Coordinates of C-alpha atoms and ligand atoms in Angstrom, one line a residue:
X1178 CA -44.4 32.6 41.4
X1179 CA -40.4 32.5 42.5
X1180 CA -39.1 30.2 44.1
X1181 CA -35.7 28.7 44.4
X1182 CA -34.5 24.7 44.8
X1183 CA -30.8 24.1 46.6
X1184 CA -29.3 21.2 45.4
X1185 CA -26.8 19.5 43.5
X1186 CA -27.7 20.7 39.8
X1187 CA -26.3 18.4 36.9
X1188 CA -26.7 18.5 33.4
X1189 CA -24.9 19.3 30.2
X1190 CA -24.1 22.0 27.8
X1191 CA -22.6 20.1 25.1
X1192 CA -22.4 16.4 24.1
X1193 CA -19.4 14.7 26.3
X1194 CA -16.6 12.7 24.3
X1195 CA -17.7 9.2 23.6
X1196 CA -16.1 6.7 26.2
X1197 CA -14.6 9.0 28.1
X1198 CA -14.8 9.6 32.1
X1199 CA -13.7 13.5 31.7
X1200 CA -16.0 15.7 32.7
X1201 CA -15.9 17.6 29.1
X1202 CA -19.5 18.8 28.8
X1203 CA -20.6 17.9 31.9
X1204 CA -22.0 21.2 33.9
X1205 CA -22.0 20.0 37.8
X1206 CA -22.5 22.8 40.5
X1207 CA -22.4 21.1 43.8
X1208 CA -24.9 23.3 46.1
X1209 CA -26.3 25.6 44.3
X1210 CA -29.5 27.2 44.3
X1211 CA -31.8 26.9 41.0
X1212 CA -34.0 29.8 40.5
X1213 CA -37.5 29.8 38.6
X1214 CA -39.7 32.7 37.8
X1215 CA -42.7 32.0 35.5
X1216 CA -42.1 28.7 35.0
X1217 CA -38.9 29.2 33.8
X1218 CA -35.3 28.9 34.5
X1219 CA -33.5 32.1 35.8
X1220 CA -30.2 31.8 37.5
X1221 CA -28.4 29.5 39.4
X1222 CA -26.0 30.9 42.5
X1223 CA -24.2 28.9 44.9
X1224 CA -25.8 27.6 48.5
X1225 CA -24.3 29.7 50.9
X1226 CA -25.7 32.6 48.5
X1227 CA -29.7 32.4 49.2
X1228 CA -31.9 34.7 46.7
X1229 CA -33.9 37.7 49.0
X1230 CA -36.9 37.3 50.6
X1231 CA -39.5 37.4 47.8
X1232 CA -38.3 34.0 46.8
X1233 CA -39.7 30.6 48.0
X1234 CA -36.8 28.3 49.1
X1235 CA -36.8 24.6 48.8
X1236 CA -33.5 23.5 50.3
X1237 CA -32.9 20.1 49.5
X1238 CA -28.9 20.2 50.1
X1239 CA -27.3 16.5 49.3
X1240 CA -29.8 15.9 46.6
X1241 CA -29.1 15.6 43.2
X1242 CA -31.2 18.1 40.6
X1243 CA -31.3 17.2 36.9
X1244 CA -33.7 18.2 33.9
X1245 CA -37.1 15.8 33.5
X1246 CA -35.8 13.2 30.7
X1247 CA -37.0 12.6 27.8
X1248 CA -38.3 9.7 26.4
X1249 CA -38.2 9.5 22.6
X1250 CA -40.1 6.1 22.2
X1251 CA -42.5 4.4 24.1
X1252 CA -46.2 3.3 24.1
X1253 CA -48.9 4.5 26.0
X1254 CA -51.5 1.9 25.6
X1255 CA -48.3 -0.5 25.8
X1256 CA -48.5 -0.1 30.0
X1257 CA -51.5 -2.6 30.1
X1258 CA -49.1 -5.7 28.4
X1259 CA -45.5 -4.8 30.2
X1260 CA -43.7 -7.7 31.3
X1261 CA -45.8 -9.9 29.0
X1262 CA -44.0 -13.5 28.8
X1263 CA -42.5 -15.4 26.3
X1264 CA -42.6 -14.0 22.6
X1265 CA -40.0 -12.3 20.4
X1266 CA -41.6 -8.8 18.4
X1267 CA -43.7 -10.2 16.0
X1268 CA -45.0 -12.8 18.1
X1269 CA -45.5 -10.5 21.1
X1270 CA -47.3 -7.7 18.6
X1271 CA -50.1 -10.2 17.5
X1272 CA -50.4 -12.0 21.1
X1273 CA -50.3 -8.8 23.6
X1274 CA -50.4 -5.7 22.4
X1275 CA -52.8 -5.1 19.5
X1276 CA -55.5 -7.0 21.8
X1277 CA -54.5 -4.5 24.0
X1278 CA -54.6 -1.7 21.4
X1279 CA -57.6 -2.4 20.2
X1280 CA -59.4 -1.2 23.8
X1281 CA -58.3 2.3 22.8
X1282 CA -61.1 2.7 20.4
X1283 CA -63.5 3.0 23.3
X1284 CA -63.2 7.4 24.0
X1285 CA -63.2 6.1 28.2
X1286 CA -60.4 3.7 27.8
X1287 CA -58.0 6.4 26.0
X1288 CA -58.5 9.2 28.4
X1289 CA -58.2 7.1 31.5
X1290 CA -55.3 5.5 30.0
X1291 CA -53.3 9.1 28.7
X1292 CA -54.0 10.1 32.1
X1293 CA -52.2 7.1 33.8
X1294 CA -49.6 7.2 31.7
X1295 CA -48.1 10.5 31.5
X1296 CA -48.6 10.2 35.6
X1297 CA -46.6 7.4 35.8
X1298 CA -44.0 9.1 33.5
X1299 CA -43.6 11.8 35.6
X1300 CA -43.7 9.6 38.7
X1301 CA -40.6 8.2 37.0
X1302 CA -38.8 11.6 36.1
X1303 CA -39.4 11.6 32.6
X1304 CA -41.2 15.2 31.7
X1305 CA -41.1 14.9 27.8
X1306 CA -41.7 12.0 25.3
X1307 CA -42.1 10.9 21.7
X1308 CA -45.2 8.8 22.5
X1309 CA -47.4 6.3 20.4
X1310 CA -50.9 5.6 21.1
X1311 CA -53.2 3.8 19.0
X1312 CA -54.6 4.0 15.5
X1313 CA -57.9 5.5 17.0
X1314 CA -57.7 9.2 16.5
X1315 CA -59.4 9.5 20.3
X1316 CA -56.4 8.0 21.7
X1317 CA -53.6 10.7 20.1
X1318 CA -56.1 13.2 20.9
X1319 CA -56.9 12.0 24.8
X1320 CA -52.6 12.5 24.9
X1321 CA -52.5 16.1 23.6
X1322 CA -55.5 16.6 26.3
X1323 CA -54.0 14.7 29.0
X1324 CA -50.6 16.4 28.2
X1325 CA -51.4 20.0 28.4
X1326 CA -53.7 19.4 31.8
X1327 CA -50.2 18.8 33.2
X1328 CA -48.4 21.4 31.2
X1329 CA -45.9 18.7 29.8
X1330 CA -44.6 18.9 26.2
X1331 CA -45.0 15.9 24.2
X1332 CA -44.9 14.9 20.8
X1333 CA -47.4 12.5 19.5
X1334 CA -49.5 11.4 16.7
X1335 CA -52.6 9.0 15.4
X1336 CA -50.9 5.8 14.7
X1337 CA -51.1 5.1 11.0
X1338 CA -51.9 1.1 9.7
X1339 CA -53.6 0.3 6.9
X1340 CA -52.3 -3.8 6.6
X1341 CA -51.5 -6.9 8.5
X1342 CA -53.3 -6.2 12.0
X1343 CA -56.7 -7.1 13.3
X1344 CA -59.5 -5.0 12.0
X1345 CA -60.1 -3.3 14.6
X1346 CA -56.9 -1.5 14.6
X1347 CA -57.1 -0.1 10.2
X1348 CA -57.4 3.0 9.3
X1349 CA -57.4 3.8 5.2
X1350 CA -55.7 6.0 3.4
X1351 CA -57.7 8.8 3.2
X1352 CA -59.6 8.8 6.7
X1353 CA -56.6 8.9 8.1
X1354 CA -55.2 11.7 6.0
X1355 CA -58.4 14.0 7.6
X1356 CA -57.9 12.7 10.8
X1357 CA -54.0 13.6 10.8
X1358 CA -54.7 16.9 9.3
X1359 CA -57.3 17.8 11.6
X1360 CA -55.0 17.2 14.5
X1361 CA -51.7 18.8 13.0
X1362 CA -54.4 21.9 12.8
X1363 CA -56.0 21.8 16.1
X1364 CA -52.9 20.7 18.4
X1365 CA -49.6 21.0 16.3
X1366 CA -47.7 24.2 18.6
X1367 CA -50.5 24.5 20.8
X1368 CA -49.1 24.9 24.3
X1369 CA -46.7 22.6 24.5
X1370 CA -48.5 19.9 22.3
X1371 CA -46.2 18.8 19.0
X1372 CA -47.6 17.0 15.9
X1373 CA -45.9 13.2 15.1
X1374 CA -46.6 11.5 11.7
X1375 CA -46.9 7.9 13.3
X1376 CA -45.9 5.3 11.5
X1377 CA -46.3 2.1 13.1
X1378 CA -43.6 0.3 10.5
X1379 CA -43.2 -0.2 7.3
X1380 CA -45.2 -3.9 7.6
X1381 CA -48.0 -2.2 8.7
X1382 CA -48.6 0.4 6.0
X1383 CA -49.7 0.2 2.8
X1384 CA -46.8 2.0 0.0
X1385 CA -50.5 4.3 -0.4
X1386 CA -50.3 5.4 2.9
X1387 CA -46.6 5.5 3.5
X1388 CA -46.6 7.8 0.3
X1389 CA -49.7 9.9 2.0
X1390 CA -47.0 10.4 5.1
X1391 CA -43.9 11.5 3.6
X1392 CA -46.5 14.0 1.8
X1393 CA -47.8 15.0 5.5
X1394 CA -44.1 15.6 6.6
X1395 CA -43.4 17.6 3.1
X1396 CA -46.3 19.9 3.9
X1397 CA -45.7 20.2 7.5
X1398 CA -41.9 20.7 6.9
X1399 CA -39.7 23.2 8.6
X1400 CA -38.1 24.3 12.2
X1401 CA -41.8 24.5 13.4
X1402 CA -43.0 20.9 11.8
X1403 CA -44.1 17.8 12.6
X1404 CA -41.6 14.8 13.3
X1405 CA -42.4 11.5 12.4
X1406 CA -42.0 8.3 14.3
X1407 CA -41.8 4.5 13.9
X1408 CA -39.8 1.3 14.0
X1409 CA -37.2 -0.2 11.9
X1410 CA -34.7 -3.1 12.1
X1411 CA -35.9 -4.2 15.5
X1412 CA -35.4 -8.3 15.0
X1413 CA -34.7 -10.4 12.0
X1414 CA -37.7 -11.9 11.4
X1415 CA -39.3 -8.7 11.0
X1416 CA -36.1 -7.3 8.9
X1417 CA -36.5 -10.3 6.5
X1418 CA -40.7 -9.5 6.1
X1419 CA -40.3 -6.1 5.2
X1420 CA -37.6 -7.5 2.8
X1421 CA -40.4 -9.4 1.0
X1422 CA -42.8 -7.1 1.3
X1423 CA -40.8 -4.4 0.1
X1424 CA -38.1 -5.8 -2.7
X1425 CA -37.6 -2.9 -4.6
X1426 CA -36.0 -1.4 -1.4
X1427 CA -32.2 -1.6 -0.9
X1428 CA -32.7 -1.8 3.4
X1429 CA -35.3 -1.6 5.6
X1430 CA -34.4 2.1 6.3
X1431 CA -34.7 2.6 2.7
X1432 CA -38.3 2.0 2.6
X1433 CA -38.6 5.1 4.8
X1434 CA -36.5 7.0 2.4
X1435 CA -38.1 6.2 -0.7
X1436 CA -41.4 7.4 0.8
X1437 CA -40.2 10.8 2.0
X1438 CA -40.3 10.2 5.5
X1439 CA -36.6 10.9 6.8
X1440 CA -35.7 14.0 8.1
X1441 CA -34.4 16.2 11.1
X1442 CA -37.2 15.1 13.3
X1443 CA -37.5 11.7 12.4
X1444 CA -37.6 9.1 15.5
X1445 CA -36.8 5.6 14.6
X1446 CA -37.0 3.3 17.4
X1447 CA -34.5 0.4 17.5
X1448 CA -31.9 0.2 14.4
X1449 CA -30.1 -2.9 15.4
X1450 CA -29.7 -4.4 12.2
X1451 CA -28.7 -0.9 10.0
X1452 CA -26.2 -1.2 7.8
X1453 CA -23.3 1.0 6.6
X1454 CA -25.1 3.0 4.2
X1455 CA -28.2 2.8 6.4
X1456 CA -26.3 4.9 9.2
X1457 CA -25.2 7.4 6.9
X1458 CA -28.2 8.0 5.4
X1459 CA -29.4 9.0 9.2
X1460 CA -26.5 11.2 9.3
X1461 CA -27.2 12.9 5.9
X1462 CA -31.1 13.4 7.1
X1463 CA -30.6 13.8 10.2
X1464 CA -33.3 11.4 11.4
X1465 CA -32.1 9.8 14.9
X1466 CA -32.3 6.7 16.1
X1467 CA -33.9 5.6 19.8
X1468 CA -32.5 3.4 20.8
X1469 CA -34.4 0.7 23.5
X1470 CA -31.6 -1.4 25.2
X1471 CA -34.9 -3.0 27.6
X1472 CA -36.9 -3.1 25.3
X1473 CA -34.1 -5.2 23.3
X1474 CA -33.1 -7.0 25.8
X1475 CA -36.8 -8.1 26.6
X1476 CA -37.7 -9.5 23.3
X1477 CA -34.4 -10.6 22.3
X1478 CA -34.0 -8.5 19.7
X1479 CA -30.5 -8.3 19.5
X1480 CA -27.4 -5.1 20.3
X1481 CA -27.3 -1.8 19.1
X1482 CA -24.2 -1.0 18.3
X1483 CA -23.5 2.7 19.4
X1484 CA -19.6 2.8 18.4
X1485 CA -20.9 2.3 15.1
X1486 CA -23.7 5.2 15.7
X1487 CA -20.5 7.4 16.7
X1488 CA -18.9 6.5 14.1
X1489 CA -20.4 7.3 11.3
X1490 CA -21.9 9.7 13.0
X1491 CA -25.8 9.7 13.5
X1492 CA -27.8 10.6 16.3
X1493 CA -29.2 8.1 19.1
X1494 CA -31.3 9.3 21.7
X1495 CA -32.6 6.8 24.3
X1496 CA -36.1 5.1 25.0
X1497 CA -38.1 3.0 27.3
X1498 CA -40.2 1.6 24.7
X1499 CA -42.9 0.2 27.1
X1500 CA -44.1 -2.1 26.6
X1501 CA -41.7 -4.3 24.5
X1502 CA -39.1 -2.1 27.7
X1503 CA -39.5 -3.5 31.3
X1504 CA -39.6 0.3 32.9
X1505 CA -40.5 3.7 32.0
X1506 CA -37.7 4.7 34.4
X1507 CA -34.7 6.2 32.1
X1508 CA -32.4 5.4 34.6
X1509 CA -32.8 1.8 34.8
X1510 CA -32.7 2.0 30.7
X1511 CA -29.4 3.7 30.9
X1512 CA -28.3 0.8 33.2
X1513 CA -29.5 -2.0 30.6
X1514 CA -27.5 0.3 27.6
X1515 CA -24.6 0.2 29.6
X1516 CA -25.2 -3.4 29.9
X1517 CA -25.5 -3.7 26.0
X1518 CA -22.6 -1.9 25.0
X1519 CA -20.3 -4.3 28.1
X1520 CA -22.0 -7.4 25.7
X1521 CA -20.5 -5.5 22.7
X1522 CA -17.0 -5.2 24.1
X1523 CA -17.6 -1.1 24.2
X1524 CA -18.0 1.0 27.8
X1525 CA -21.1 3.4 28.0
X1526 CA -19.8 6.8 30.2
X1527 CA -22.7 7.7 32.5
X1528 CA -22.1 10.9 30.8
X1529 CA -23.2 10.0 27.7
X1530 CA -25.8 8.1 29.1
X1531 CA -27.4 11.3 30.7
X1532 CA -26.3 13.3 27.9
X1533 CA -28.5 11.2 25.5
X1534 CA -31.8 11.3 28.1
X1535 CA -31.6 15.1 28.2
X1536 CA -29.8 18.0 26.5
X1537 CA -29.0 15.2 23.3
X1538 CA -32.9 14.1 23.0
X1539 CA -33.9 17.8 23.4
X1540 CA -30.9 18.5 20.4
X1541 CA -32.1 16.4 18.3
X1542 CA -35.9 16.9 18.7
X1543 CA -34.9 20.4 18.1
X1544 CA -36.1 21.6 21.6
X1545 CA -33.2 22.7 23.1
X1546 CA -33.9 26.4 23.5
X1547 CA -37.2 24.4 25.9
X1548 CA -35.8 21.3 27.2
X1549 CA -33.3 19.3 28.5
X1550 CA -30.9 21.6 30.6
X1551 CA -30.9 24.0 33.5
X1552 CA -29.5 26.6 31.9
X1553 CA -31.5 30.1 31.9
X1554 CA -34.6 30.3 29.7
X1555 CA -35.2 26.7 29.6
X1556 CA -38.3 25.8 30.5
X1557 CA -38.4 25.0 34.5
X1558 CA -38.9 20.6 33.9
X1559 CA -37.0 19.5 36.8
X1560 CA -36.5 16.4 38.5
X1561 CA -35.5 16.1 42.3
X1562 CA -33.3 12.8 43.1
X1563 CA -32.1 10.7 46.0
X1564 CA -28.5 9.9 45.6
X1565 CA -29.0 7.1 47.5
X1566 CA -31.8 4.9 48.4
X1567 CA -31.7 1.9 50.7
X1568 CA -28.4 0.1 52.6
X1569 CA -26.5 -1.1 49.9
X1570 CA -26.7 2.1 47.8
X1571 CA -26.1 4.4 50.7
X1572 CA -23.2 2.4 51.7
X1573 CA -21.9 2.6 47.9
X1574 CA -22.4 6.6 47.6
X1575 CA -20.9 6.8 50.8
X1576 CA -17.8 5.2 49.3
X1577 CA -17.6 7.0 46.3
X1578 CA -17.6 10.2 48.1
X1579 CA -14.8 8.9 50.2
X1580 CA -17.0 9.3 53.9
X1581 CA -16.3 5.6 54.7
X1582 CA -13.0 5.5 56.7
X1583 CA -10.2 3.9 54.9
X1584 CA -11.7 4.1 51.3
X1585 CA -10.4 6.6 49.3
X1586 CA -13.0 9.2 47.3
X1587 CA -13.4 8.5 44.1
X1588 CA -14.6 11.1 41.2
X1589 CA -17.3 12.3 40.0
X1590 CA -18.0 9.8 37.3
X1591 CA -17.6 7.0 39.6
X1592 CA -20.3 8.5 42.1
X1593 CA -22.9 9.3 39.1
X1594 CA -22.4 6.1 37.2
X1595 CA -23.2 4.2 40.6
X1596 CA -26.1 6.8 40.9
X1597 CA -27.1 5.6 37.7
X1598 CA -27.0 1.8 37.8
X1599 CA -28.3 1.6 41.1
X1600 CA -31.5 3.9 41.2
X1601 CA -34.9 3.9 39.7
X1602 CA -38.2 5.6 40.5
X1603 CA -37.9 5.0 44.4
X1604 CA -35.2 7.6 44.4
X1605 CA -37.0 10.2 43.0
X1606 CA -38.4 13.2 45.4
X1607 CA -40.5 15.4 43.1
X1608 CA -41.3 16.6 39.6
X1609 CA -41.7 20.0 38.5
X1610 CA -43.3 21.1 35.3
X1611 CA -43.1 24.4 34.0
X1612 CA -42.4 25.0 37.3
X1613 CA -45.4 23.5 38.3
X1614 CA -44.5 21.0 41.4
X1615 CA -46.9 17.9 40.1
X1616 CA -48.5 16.1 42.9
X1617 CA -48.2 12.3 42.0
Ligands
LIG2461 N1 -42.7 -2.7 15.7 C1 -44.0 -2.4 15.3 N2 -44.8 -2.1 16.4 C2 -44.0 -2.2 17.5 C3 -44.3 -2.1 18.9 O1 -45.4 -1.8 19.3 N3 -43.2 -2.3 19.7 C4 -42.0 -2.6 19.3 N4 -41.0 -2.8 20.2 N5 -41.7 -2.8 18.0 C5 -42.7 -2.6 17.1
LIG2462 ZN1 -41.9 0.8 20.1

C-alpha cells in the first residue's frame, strides 16, 4: 500500500558535533511529503509537490515527523513498580521489582504484560528497544511474540541469574544455556525479532554462568549476532559489592571483559562510575553505554558524564530504563539528560539528544541500514508529533517561530530544544510501523 505523510520531517544523517547549536548533521525538510511503499521508505518531495493519484495522502502540514526512537534499556515487567517510593538500586531491586518479577513465571502474566508494554511504547513514540523481561524463558519468549504481532523490531533475551535473588527468579547454568540456545534458534533474525544475551549484572551471576555467556556471544558472534545486555556502575553501593564479589577484577566493567562479554553489540545500562580505562575499553570493543538520566535521577544514582563519553570516545545511546526511569517517553528522558549534563556544568544540544534516540542507537545497534532515519530504504517506523501541546507550549513555539508580534524568530535549535523539553506522549498523533499505522 502507498501512501504519503506531509509534514515537517527531521532526523539525521550523521552524528552532530557535540555542544554545538549548528545544524551539522541535522536533515530538516520543512513541508515535505514522506513517501512509503511496502512498508518502507521511498522518497521524500516537498509539499507543494503532491505524489499522483495512486498514492494515499496524509497531510498533516505544521506537524513535526521523526523516526520511532529507540529505546536501548528498559524493563518490561518493570511497568507494574514505576514510580515506586523511597529506595536507592539495591534497596529498590529487593523491595519492588523482583516481587514484581517473579509474577512473570505465570505464561498469562507475561503475555498480558509484553502486550501492554510494547503498546504503551509505541503510544509513547518509541518503535524499537533493547528490552529486559524476566528470568522465566516465557517472559523473553511472550516479547518476541508480542513484538512481531505488531511488526516492531526488538532485541531481547531470557534474563540470566544464577545468585543473590529470591528463588523464584534462578535459573542454573546449564538450563539456562538450553533455554538461551533454543531461543537464539527459534527467534534470533526471525522477522524483526533479535537475540540479547541478558545479563542481569555481574552480582547476579555466578563466574559459571557469566563464562557460559561470553561463550553464547562467541558462538553467536558476527554482523548477524546476538548483542548482550546488562548493568554496570549504576550506584556505589553496588560498585563496591561487585568489588567484593569479584576481587580479581581491575573495574566493574572488567568483570564483563574477563568473561568475554564486550563487544560491538554490547548494551550497558548506566556507567556512571567508569573510569579512564573503563571508557576506553568501550571504545576499543565497541560496547555502548545507555545511558538513563531518569532512571538516575530517580534512584539517586549519581551523573553520567557524557564530555567524558565524547572524549574518550565511546558510544552512549539513551534509555528509559522503566522502571528505576519515571517515563517511557524519550522525550521527557532527553529533557532529564539535558538536565544532568546543566548539574555537570556541560550543555546537551537537542541535536545530540535526538541524534542519540535515533540514527546513533540504530548506529550502534548496527541497524542503521533498518532504523532510525527517514532516509530511503529504511524501514517506514515513523512517529507523528505535535509541536505544541497546551497554552504555554503553544505560546512558546509561537515565539520561537517569531508569529508573536514584537519577538524576534529564533532558529531552529531554539524551536526543537523547546519541542523537546516541553513535550511528552500527549503530543504525539500516530505511530507507524513498517508502515503499518498502529491503532493505540
Ligand atoms: N541493576 C540490576 N538490575 C537492575 C534493574 O532492574 N534496574 C536497574 N536500574 N539497575 C539494575
Ligand atoms: Zn535497567
Amino acid at each position: 500500500m502507498k501512501f504519503a505523510l506531509r509534514a515537517d520531517l527531521l532526523d539525521f544523517t550523521h552524528a552532530p558535533a557535540w555542544g554545538s547549536t549548528a545544524t551539522d548533521g541535522l536533515r530538516f525538510r520543512p513541508d515535505h511529503w514522506l513517501l512509503v511503499d511496502g512498508g518502507r521508505i521511498v522518497g521524500a518531495q516537498p509539499g507543494h509537490q503532491p505524489p499522483g493519484t495512486d498514492w494515499q495522502l496524509h497531510d498533516h502540514r505544521g506537524r513535526l515527523l521523526l523516526p520511532g526512537f529507540i529505546d536501548t534499556h528498559v524493563h518490561c515487567p518493570q511497568l507494574d513498580v514505576i514510580a515506586s517510593y523511597g529506595t536507592g538500586l539495591l534497596d529498590w531491586l529487593n523491595t519492588y521489582t523482583f516481587p514484581a518479577e517473579l509474577r512473570y513465571a505465570s505464561a498469562d502474566v507475561a503475555h498480558e504484560g509484553a502486550a501492554r508494554f510494547l503498546d504503551a511504547l509505541l503510544a509513547h513514540g518509541t518503535t524499537t528497544a533493547v528490552v529486559f523481561p524476566t528470568v522465566h524463558k516465557v517472559s523473553a519468549e511472550a516479547l518476541f511474540e508480542a513484538a512481531a504481532a505488531r511488526g516492531m523490531a526488538i532485541v531481547t533475551g531470557k534474563v540470566l541469574m544464577d545468585r543473590h535473588a529470591p528463588p523464584g527468579l534462578l535459573d542454573d547454568v546449564t538450563g539456562a544455556q538450553a533455554d538461551c540456545e533454543d531461543l537464539i534458534q527459534r527467534h534470533h533474525g526471525r522477522g524483526r525479532n533479535r537475540y540479547a544475551v541478558t545479563v542481569r549484572f555481574a552480582a547476579t551471576s555466578s563466574r559459571e554462568q557469566l563464562a557460559m555467556a561470553g561463550a553464547l556471544c562467541r558462538r553467536h558472534a558476527g554482523p548477524d549476532g546476538v548483542y548482550m545486555q546488562t548493568h554496570v556502575a549504576e550506584n556505589t553501593d553496588e560498585v563496591r559489592w561487585i568489588g567484593q564479589l569479584f576481587p580479581e577484577a581491575r573495574s566493574y566493567l572488567d568483570v564483563y571483559h574477563a568473561h568475554g562479554l564486550l563487544h560491538e553489540r554490547a548494551v550497558l545500562a548506566h556507567g556512571i562510575w567508569l573510569d579512564a580505562a573503563d571508557r576506553a575499553l568501550l571504545r576499543d570493543t565497541g560496547a555502548q553505554i545507555a545511558h538513563s538520566p531518569s532512571s538516575n535521577l530517580f534512584l539517586g544514582s549519581g551523573l553520567f558524564d557524557w564530555q567524558a563519553a565524547i572524549d574518550t570516545p565511546h558510544r552512549v545511546s539513551l534509555a528509559s530504563d522503566v522502571g528505576g526511569g519515571t517515563s517511557l517517553s524519550l522525550l521527557r528522558t532527553m529533557a532529564e539528560a539535558y538536565k544532568v549534563q546543566a548539574l555537570r556544568g556541560a550543555r546537551l544540544s537537542a541535536w545530540t539528544a535526538l541524534h542519540s534516540a535515533t540514527l546513533g542507537a540504530a548506529e550502534s545497534l548496527g541497524l542503521a541500514h533498518e532504523i532510525g532515519h527517514l532516509g530511503t530504504g529504511a524501514v517506514a517506523d515513523l512517529v507523528l508529533w505535535d509541536w505544541a501541546c497546551g497554552p504555554v507550549a503553544v505560546q512558546r513555539d509561537a515565539i520561537a517561530r517569531g508569529a508573536v508580534p514584537g519577538a524576534a524568530a529564533q532558529d531552529l535549535h531554539a524551536r526543537v530544544f523547546a519541542w523537546m523539553t516541553l513535550a511528552d506522549e500527549r503530543n504525539r498523533v500516530a505511530t507507524w510501523v513498517a508502515g503499518r499505522l498502529h491503532s493505540g
